[in-house]
Coordinates of C-alpha atoms in Angstrom, one line a residue:
Chain A
G1 CA -15.8 5.4 1.3
E2 CA -14.6 2.8 -1.1
D3 CA -14.1 -0.6 0.2
V4 CA -11.6 -3.1 -0.9
E5 CA -12.0 -6.1 1.0
Q6 CA -9.8 -9.4 1.5
S7 CA -9.8 -12.1 4.2
L8 CA -7.3 -11.5 7.0
F9 CA -5.3 -14.6 7.1
L10 CA -4.4 -17.7 5.1
S11 CA -2.5 -20.5 6.3
V12 CA -1.0 -23.0 4.0
R13 CA 1.6 -25.8 3.7
E14 CA 4.9 -25.6 2.0
G15 CA 4.6 -27.1 -1.8
D16 CA 0.8 -26.2 -1.7
S17 CA -1.0 -23.6 -3.9
S18 CA -2.2 -20.5 -2.0
V19 CA -5.0 -18.3 -3.5
I20 CA -5.6 -15.0 -1.9
N21 CA -9.2 -13.3 -2.9
C22 CA -10.0 -9.8 -2.9
T23 CA -13.2 -7.8 -3.9
Y24 CA -13.3 -4.4 -5.1
T25 CA -15.8 -1.6 -5.8
D26 CA -14.9 0.6 -8.6
S27 CA -15.8 -1.3 -11.8
S28 CA -13.9 1.6 -13.8
S29 CA -10.6 0.8 -12.4
T30 CA -8.1 0.6 -15.2
Y31 CA -5.5 -1.5 -13.3
L32 CA -5.6 -3.6 -10.2
Y33 CA -2.6 -4.5 -8.0
W34 CA -1.2 -6.9 -5.8
Y35 CA 1.3 -5.6 -3.4
K36 CA 3.4 -7.9 -0.7
Q37 CA 4.6 -6.4 2.6
E38 CA 7.4 -8.6 4.3
P39 CA 7.8 -8.3 8.0
G40 CA 9.1 -4.7 9.1
A41 CA 9.2 -3.6 5.3
G42 CA 7.4 -1.4 3.2
L43 CA 5.1 -2.4 0.3
Q44 CA 6.8 -3.8 -3.2
L45 CA 4.7 -4.2 -6.3
L46 CA 4.1 -8.0 -6.8
T47 CA 2.3 -7.8 -10.3
Y48 CA -0.6 -6.1 -11.7
I49 CA -3.7 -6.5 -14.0
F50 CA -5.1 -4.5 -16.7
S51 CA -8.9 -4.3 -16.3
N52 CA -9.3 -5.8 -19.8
M53 CA -7.6 -9.0 -19.2
D54 CA -9.0 -11.7 -17.5
M55 CA -5.8 -13.6 -16.2
K56 CA -2.1 -12.8 -16.4
Q57 CA 0.5 -15.3 -15.2
D58 CA 4.3 -14.7 -14.0
Q59 CA 6.2 -17.3 -13.4
R60 CA 4.4 -19.0 -10.2
L61 CA 2.1 -16.3 -9.7
T62 CA -1.5 -16.2 -11.7
V63 CA -4.1 -13.1 -11.1
L64 CA -7.4 -14.0 -12.0
L65 CA -10.1 -11.0 -12.8
N66 CA -13.7 -11.6 -12.8
K67 CA -15.1 -8.0 -13.7
K68 CA -18.6 -8.9 -13.5
D69 CA -18.3 -10.1 -10.0
K70 CA -15.7 -7.2 -9.2
H71 CA -13.5 -10.2 -8.1
L72 CA -9.5 -10.4 -8.1
S73 CA -7.5 -13.5 -7.1
L74 CA -3.7 -14.1 -6.5
R75 CA -2.8 -17.7 -6.9
I76 CA 0.8 -18.5 -5.8
A77 CA 2.1 -22.1 -7.0
D78 CA 4.4 -24.3 -5.0
T79 CA 4.3 -21.9 -2.0
Q80 CA 7.6 -21.4 -0.1
T81 CA 8.4 -20.2 3.1
G82 CA 9.6 -16.8 2.0
D83 CA 6.2 -16.2 0.7
S84 CA 5.3 -15.7 4.2
A85 CA 3.9 -12.0 4.1
I86 CA 1.2 -9.7 4.1
Y87 CA -0.5 -9.4 0.5
F88 CA -2.6 -6.5 -0.4
C89 CA -4.7 -5.9 -3.5
A90 CA -5.1 -2.4 -4.9
E91 CA -7.6 -0.5 -7.3
S92 CA -6.6 2.7 -9.3
M93 CA -9.4 5.5 -8.1
A94 CA -9.3 8.9 -9.2
D95 CA -5.5 8.9 -9.7
K96 CA -4.8 7.1 -6.4
L97 CA -4.5 3.5 -5.0
I98 CA -7.3 2.1 -2.8
F99 CA -5.6 -0.7 -0.8
G100 CA -7.3 -3.7 0.7
T101 CA -7.2 -4.7 4.3
G102 CA -4.4 -7.3 3.6
T103 CA -4.1 -10.8 3.8
R104 CA -1.4 -12.6 6.0
L105 CA 0.1 -15.5 4.4
Q106 CA 1.4 -18.0 6.9
V107 CA 3.6 -21.0 5.3
F108 CA 4.1 -23.8 7.5
P109 CA 6.6 -26.8 6.8
Chain B
I1 CA 20.5 2.7 -4.0
A2 CA 17.3 4.7 -5.3
G3 CA 14.7 5.0 -3.4
I4 CA 12.5 6.4 -0.1
T5 CA 14.0 7.4 2.8
Q6 CA 11.5 7.7 5.9
A7 CA 12.9 9.0 9.3
P8 CA 12.4 8.0 12.1
T9 CA 12.2 4.5 12.0
S10 CA 10.3 4.5 15.1
Q11 CA 9.0 7.3 18.0
I12 CA 7.3 7.3 20.9
L13 CA 5.4 10.6 21.5
A14 CA 3.6 12.1 24.2
A15 CA -0.1 13.2 23.7
G16 CA -0.4 16.7 22.5
R17 CA 3.3 17.2 21.3
R18 CA 3.9 18.3 17.8
M19 CA 6.1 15.7 15.5
T20 CA 7.2 15.8 11.5
L21 CA 7.9 12.4 10.0
R22 CA 10.1 12.9 7.0
C23 CA 10.2 11.6 3.5
T24 CA 12.8 11.9 1.1
Q25 CA 12.8 10.4 -2.6
D26 CA 15.9 10.6 -4.9
M27 CA 13.9 9.4 -7.9
R28 CA 12.6 12.6 -9.2
H29 CA 9.1 11.2 -9.0
N30 CA 6.4 13.7 -9.5
A31 CA 3.5 12.5 -7.1
M32 CA 4.0 11.5 -3.4
Y33 CA 1.8 9.8 -0.9
W34 CA 1.3 9.3 2.9
Y35 CA -0.4 6.2 4.0
R36 CA -1.0 4.9 7.6
Q37 CA -1.4 1.2 8.1
D38 CA -3.4 -0.2 11.1
L39 CA -4.4 -3.9 11.7
G40 CA -7.5 -5.0 9.9
L41 CA -7.9 -1.9 8.3
G42 CA -5.0 -2.0 5.7
L43 CA -3.5 1.3 4.4
R44 CA -5.4 4.3 4.2
L45 CA -4.4 7.4 2.5
I46 CA -3.8 10.4 4.4
H47 CA -2.6 12.9 2.0
Y48 CA -1.0 13.1 -1.6
S49 CA 0.7 15.5 -3.7
N50 CA 0.8 15.4 -7.5
T51 CA 3.6 17.5 -8.2
A52 CA 5.8 19.9 -6.2
G53 CA 3.8 22.8 -4.9
T54 CA 0.5 21.0 -4.7
T55 CA -1.3 18.6 -2.2
G56 CA -4.5 17.0 -1.7
K57 CA -6.5 15.1 1.1
G58 CA -7.2 11.5 1.2
E59 CA -9.2 9.0 3.0
V60 CA -8.1 10.2 6.6
P61 CA -6.5 13.7 6.7
D62 CA -7.6 15.2 9.9
G63 CA -5.1 15.9 12.1
Y64 CA -2.2 15.8 9.8
S65 CA -0.6 18.4 7.5
V66 CA 1.9 17.9 4.6
S67 CA 3.7 20.4 2.5
R68 CA 5.7 20.0 -0.9
A69 CA 8.1 22.7 -1.2
N70 CA 10.2 20.8 -3.8
T71 CA 10.2 17.4 -5.6
D72 CA 12.1 15.2 -3.2
D73 CA 10.6 16.1 0.3
F74 CA 7.2 15.4 1.4
P75 CA 7.3 15.8 5.4
L76 CA 3.9 14.8 7.3
T77 CA 3.2 16.9 10.6
L78 CA 1.1 15.9 13.5
A79 CA 0.3 19.4 14.9
S80 CA -1.1 17.8 18.3
A81 CA -0.5 14.0 18.6
V82 CA -3.3 12.0 19.9
P83 CA -3.4 8.1 20.5
S84 CA -5.7 7.4 17.7
Q85 CA -2.5 8.5 15.7
T86 CA -0.9 5.5 17.1
S87 CA 0.2 3.7 13.4
V88 CA 2.7 2.6 11.0
Y89 CA 3.2 5.4 8.3
F90 CA 4.5 4.8 5.3
C91 CA 5.4 7.0 2.4
A92 CA 5.2 6.2 -1.4
S93 CA 5.9 7.7 -4.7
S94 CA 5.2 7.0 -8.2
E95 CA 6.9 8.8 -11.5
Q96 CA 3.7 10.3 -12.3
V97 CA -0.1 10.8 -11.3
G98 CA -2.0 7.7 -12.8
D99 CA 1.5 5.5 -12.7
Y100 CA 0.5 3.1 -10.0
G101 CA 4.1 1.2 -9.8
Y102 CA 4.4 2.8 -6.5
T103 CA 7.8 2.9 -4.4
F104 CA 7.4 2.6 -0.9
G105 CA 9.7 3.7 2.1
S106 CA 10.2 1.1 5.0
G107 CA 7.7 2.9 7.5
T108 CA 8.0 5.0 10.4
R109 CA 6.1 3.3 13.5
L110 CA 4.6 6.2 15.9
T111 CA 3.1 5.4 19.4
V112 CA 1.2 7.9 20.9
V113 CA 1.0 7.8 24.5

C-alpha cells in the first residue's frame, strides 16, 4: 500500500514557530494537502499546494514542497495555544485522498 | 448549517451484532467517503462512492459494506462487529471526484466489546 509518513508528536512553546513534516510516495500527486483536526471534531482543510509549486504562504502558514525528495512541510509562525491539534498531510491518488498518520501538535505557555 | 451529519455520535456494541453508521450531507456533493481513524495509523479509507448508485472499495473494506441509493445518504454497515473494528469513523464528501476539498463529519466513536 501507499504510505504517507509523519512524526506522531511535536511540542512547541507559544510564540515559537512549528514545523510539521511529511513524506509521501506518489510523485504523480497533483495536489498535496494539510488538514487540521481539533479535539473531538472532524478534519478541516487547512491549506493545499499544487504539485508544480515549491512554496505557498497563507497568513501564518507556509507550505514547502520538495518534489525530488517527496517531502512536504507545514510551518506555523507565532504558534498559539489554539493551534494545538492533530495535523494530517494527504496526497491525492487515484481520485482519492491518502492521509498520513497525523502529527499531534502541543503548544505550551 | 450545510455540512455532514453523522449518527450516532458514539456507540458501544457487542461483538457479533450488526450496526449501521449513518451519514447524511446537504451540500449535494457527488462523492462520499468513509474513513476510520486509529492511533498511529491515521485515516484509512474503507469505502467510497463517486456518485449515487456506485460504490468502491478502499484500503480496508473487509467487514464493512456501503450503499448509495441517493446523493445525500451514505450508510456504513458492519454485518457482524468484531473488536478490531473499534475505531472512530468519519464520513466525508467532495463536490466531484478529483475535488479534494473534503468536508468531514464530526465522527462516530464505536467500541466493540
